[in-house]
Amino acid sequence: MDLLSSLGSGDEGNAGPDVPQCSRKGCRADAVWQILWNNPKIHDAERRKIWLACDEHRGWLENFLQQRLFWRSTEPLEEGEA
């Protein structure tokens, strides 16, 4: 048996979920919000990174970013985004 063949090509399972999921660790709920943020120490002022959130974890994720002064805005996740 070839060791590399047994490991696979590395492409299996990398497609991601069909529906965007919440970014909170351990949460697999469908995302309905996009939380836009950046770290001003390392990102340009216009740059926005996005975390996705379900209704339950929206507040937790926003608070986490607000405490670090990273939060910029929260917007609904429209169908077809993410």
mmCIF file with all atom_site columns, C-alpha atoms in Angstrom:
data_model
loop_
_atom_site.group_PDB
_atom_site.id
_atom_site.type_symbol
_atom_site.label_atom_id
_atom_site.label_alt_id
_atom_site.label_comp_id
_atom_site.label_asym_id
_atom_site.label_entity_id
_atom_site.label_seq_id
_atom_site.pdbx_PDB_ins_code
_atom_site.Cartn_x
_atom_site.Cartn_y
_atom_site.Cartn_z
_atom_site.occupancy
_atom_site.B_iso_or_equiv
_atom_site.pdbx_formal_charge
_atom_site.auth_seq_id
_atom_site.auth_comp_id
_atom_site.auth_asym_id
_atom_site.auth_atom_id
_atom_site.pdbx_PDB_model_num
ATOM 1  C CA . MET A 1 1  ? 0.000   0.000  0.000  1.00 0.00 ? 1  MET A CA 1
ATOM 2  C CA . ASP A 1 2  ? 1.298   3.461  -0.918 1.00 0.00 ? 2  ASP A CA 1
ATOM 3  C CA . LEU A 1 3  ? 1.324   5.754  2.129  1.00 0.00 ? 3  LEU A CA 1
ATOM 4  C CA . LEU A 1 4  ? 0.555   8.879  0.084  1.00 0.00 ? 4  LEU A CA 1
ATOM 5  C CA . SER A 1 5  ? -2.421  7.203  -1.597 1.00 0.00 ? 5  SER A CA 1
ATOM 6  C CA . SER A 1 6  ? -3.853  6.236  1.768  1.00 0.00 ? 6  SER A CA 1
ATOM 7  C CA . LEU A 1 7  ? -3.723  9.882  2.846  1.00 0.00 ? 7  LEU A CA 1
ATOM 8  C CA . GLY A 1 8  ? -5.830  11.021 -0.103 1.00 0.00 ? 8  GLY A CA 1
ATOM 9  C CA . SER A 1 9  ? -5.304  13.998 -2.358 1.00 0.00 ? 9  SER A CA 1
ATOM 10 C CA . GLY A 1 10 ? -6.138  16.537 0.319  1.00 0.00 ? 10 GLY A CA 1
ATOM 11 C CA . ASP A 1 11 ? -9.194  17.780 -1.548 1.00 0.00 ? 11 ASP A CA 1
ATOM 12 C CA . GLU A 1 12 ? -11.714 15.656 0.303  1.00 0.00 ? 12 GLU A CA 1
ATOM 13 C CA . GLY A 1 13 ? -13.881 17.657 2.669  1.00 0.00 ? 13 GLY A CA 1
ATOM 14 C CA . ASN A 1 14 ? -12.456 21.051 1.713  1.00 0.00 ? 14 ASN A CA 1
ATOM 15 C CA . ALA A 1 15 ? -15.571 22.193 -0.120 1.00 0.00 ? 15 ALA A CA 1
ATOM 16 C CA . GLY A 1 16 ? -17.107 23.573 3.082  1.00 0.00 ? 16 GLY A CA 1
ATOM 17 C CA . PRO A 1 17 ? -20.754 23.621 4.079  1.00 0.00 ? 17 PRO A CA 1
ATOM 18 C CA . ASP A 1 18 ? -23.522 24.268 1.552  1.00 0.00 ? 18 ASP A CA 1
ATOM 19 C CA . VAL A 1 19 ? -25.001 26.937 3.829  1.00 0.00 ? 19 VAL A CA 1
ATOM 20 C CA . PRO A 1 20 ? -22.760 29.535 5.550  1.00 0.00 ? 20 PRO A CA 1
ATOM 21 C CA . GLN A 1 21 ? -22.300 28.696 9.234  1.00 0.00 ? 21 GLN A CA 1
ATOM 22 C CA . CYS A 1 22 ? -21.758 30.792 12.335 1.00 0.00 ? 22 CYS A CA 1
ATOM 23 C CA . SER A 1 23 ? -18.119 31.659 13.086 1.00 0.00 ? 23 SER A CA 1
ATOM 24 C CA . ARG A 1 24 ? -18.493 31.037 16.850 1.00 0.00 ? 24 ARG A CA 1
ATOM 25 C CA . LYS A 1 25 ? -16.337 28.094 17.865 1.00 0.00 ? 25 LYS A CA 1
ATOM 26 C CA . GLY A 1 26 ? -18.351 24.883 17.955 1.00 0.00 ? 26 GLY A CA 1
ATOM 27 C CA . CYS A 1 27 ? -21.495 26.418 16.441 1.00 0.00 ? 27 CYS A CA 1
ATOM 28 C CA . ARG A 1 28 ? -22.864 24.848 13.272 1.00 0.00 ? 28 ARG A CA 1
ATOM 29 C CA . ALA A 1 29 ? -26.014 26.979 13.021 1.00 0.00 ? 29 ALA A CA 1
ATOM 30 C CA . ASP A 1 30 ? -26.852 28.745 9.773  1.00 0.00 ? 30 ASP A CA 1
ATOM 31 C CA . ALA A 1 31 ? -25.408 32.263 9.653  1.00 0.00 ? 31 ALA A CA 1
ATOM 32 C CA . VAL A 1 32 ? -27.835 35.156 9.215  1.00 0.00 ? 32 VAL A CA 1
ATOM 33 C CA . TRP A 1 33 ? -25.486 38.065 10.046 1.00 0.00 ? 33 TRP A CA 1
ATOM 34 C CA . GLN A 1 34 ? -22.134 39.256 8.786  1.00 0.00 ? 34 GLN A CA 1
ATOM 35 C CA . ILE A 1 35 ? -19.998 41.097 11.293 1.00 0.00 ? 35 ILE A CA 1
ATOM 36 C CA . LEU A 1 36 ? -17.472 43.368 9.606  1.00 0.00 ? 36 LEU A CA 1
ATOM 37 C CA . TRP A 1 37 ? -14.254 44.154 11.444 1.00 0.00 ? 37 TRP A CA 1
ATOM 38 C CA . ASN A 1 38 ? -10.599 45.014 11.092 1.00 0.00 ? 38 ASN A CA 1
ATOM 39 C CA . ASN A 1 39 ? -7.550  45.349 13.278 1.00 0.00 ? 39 ASN A CA 1
ATOM 40 C CA . PRO A 1 40 ? -6.309  48.915 12.724 1.00 0.00 ? 40 PRO A CA 1
ATOM 41 C CA . LYS A 1 41 ? -2.788  47.942 13.803 1.00 0.00 ? 41 LYS A CA 1
ATOM 42 C CA . ILE A 1 42 ? -2.389  45.573 10.846 1.00 0.00 ? 42 ILE A CA 1
ATOM 43 C CA . HIS A 1 43 ? -5.177  46.343 8.336  1.00 0.00 ? 43 HIS A CA 1
ATOM 44 C CA . ASP A 1 44 ? -5.791  49.382 6.144  1.00 0.00 ? 44 ASP A CA 1
ATOM 45 C CA . ALA A 1 45 ? -8.706  51.519 7.359  1.00 0.00 ? 45 ALA A CA 1
ATOM 46 C CA . GLU A 1 46 ? -10.863 50.425 4.383  1.00 0.00 ? 46 GLU A CA 1
ATOM 47 C CA . ARG A 1 47 ? -10.191 46.707 4.820  1.00 0.00 ? 47 ARG A CA 1
ATOM 48 C CA . ARG A 1 48 ? -13.040 44.641 6.245  1.00 0.00 ? 48 ARG A CA 1
ATOM 49 C CA . LYS A 1 49 ? -12.822 41.092 7.447  1.00 0.00 ? 49 LYS A CA 1
ATOM 50 C CA . ILE A 1 50 ? -16.069 39.184 7.981  1.00 0.00 ? 50 ILE A CA 1
ATOM 51 C CA . TRP A 1 51 ? -17.252 36.825 10.670 1.00 0.00 ? 51 TRP A CA 1
ATOM 52 C CA . LEU A 1 52 ? -20.596 35.138 10.159 1.00 0.00 ? 52 LEU A CA 1
ATOM 53 C CA . ALA A 1 53 ? -23.072 34.842 13.022 1.00 0.00 ? 53 ALA A CA 1
ATOM 54 C CA . CYS A 1 54 ? -26.297 33.098 13.907 1.00 0.00 ? 54 CYS A CA 1
ATOM 55 C CA . ASP A 1 55 ? -28.896 35.014 15.949 1.00 0.00 ? 55 ASP A CA 1
ATOM 56 C CA . GLU A 1 56 ? -27.731 33.347 19.181 1.00 0.00 ? 56 GLU A CA 1
ATOM 57 C CA . HIS A 1 57 ? -24.049 34.323 18.839 1.00 0.00 ? 57 HIS A CA 1
ATOM 58 C CA . ARG A 1 58 ? -24.324 37.707 17.132 1.00 0.00 ? 58 ARG A CA 1
ATOM 59 C CA . GLY A 1 59 ? -24.074 39.630 20.408 1.00 0.00 ? 59 GLY A CA 1
ATOM 60 C CA . TRP A 1 60 ? -21.185 37.523 21.721 1.00 0.00 ? 60 TRP A CA 1
ATOM 61 C CA . LEU A 1 61 ? -19.121 38.003 18.549 1.00 0.00 ? 61 LEU A CA 1
ATOM 62 C CA . GLU A 1 62 ? -19.882 41.739 18.381 1.00 0.00 ? 62 GLU A CA 1
ATOM 63 C CA . ASN A 1 63 ? -18.913 42.182 22.039 1.00 0.00 ? 63 ASN A CA 1
ATOM 64 C CA . PHE A 1 64 ? -15.654 40.266 21.523 1.00 0.00 ? 64 PHE A CA 1
ATOM 65 C CA . LEU A 1 65 ? -14.701 42.579 18.652 1.00 0.00 ? 65 LEU A CA 1
ATOM 66 C CA . GLN A 1 66 ? -15.952 45.770 20.343 1.00 0.00 ? 66 GLN A CA 1
ATOM 67 C CA . GLN A 1 67 ? -13.792 45.119 23.429 1.00 0.00 ? 67 GLN A CA 1
ATOM 68 C CA . ARG A 1 68 ? -10.742 45.066 21.140 1.00 0.00 ? 68 ARG A CA 1
ATOM 69 C CA . LEU A 1 69 ? -11.940 48.072 19.082 1.00 0.00 ? 69 LEU A CA 1
ATOM 70 C CA . PHE A 1 70 ? -12.110 45.876 15.956 1.00 0.00 ? 70 PHE A CA 1
ATOM 71 C CA . TRP A 1 71 ? -15.880 45.941 15.306 1.00 0.00 ? 71 TRP A CA 1
ATOM 72 C CA . ARG A 1 72 ? -17.000 48.137 12.380 1.00 0.00 ? 72 ARG A CA 1
ATOM 73 C CA . SER A 1 73 ? -20.594 47.107 11.531 1.00 0.00 ? 73 SER A CA 1
ATOM 74 C CA . THR A 1 74 ? -23.097 44.268 11.468 1.00 0.00 ? 74 THR A CA 1
ATOM 75 C CA . GLU A 1 75 ? -25.256 43.620 8.419  1.00 0.00 ? 75 GLU A CA 1
ATOM 76 C CA . PRO A 1 76 ? -27.768 40.954 7.438  1.00 0.00 ? 76 PRO A CA 1
ATOM 77 C CA . LEU A 1 77 ? -26.329 38.103 5.417  1.00 0.00 ? 77 LEU A CA 1
ATOM 78 C CA . GLU A 1 78 ? -28.127 38.188 2.095  1.00 0.00 ? 78 GLU A CA 1
ATOM 79 C CA . GLU A 1 79 ? -28.757 35.008 0.138  1.00 0.00 ? 79 GLU A CA 1
ATOM 80 C CA . GLY A 1 80 ? -25.839 34.288 -2.183 1.00 0.00 ? 80 GLY A CA 1
ATOM 81 C CA . GLU A 1 81 ? -23.268 36.070 0.020  1.00 0.00 ? 81 GLU A CA 1
ATOM 82 C CA . ALA A 1 82 ? -20.479 34.492 2.047  1.00 0.00 ? 82 ALA A CA 1
#
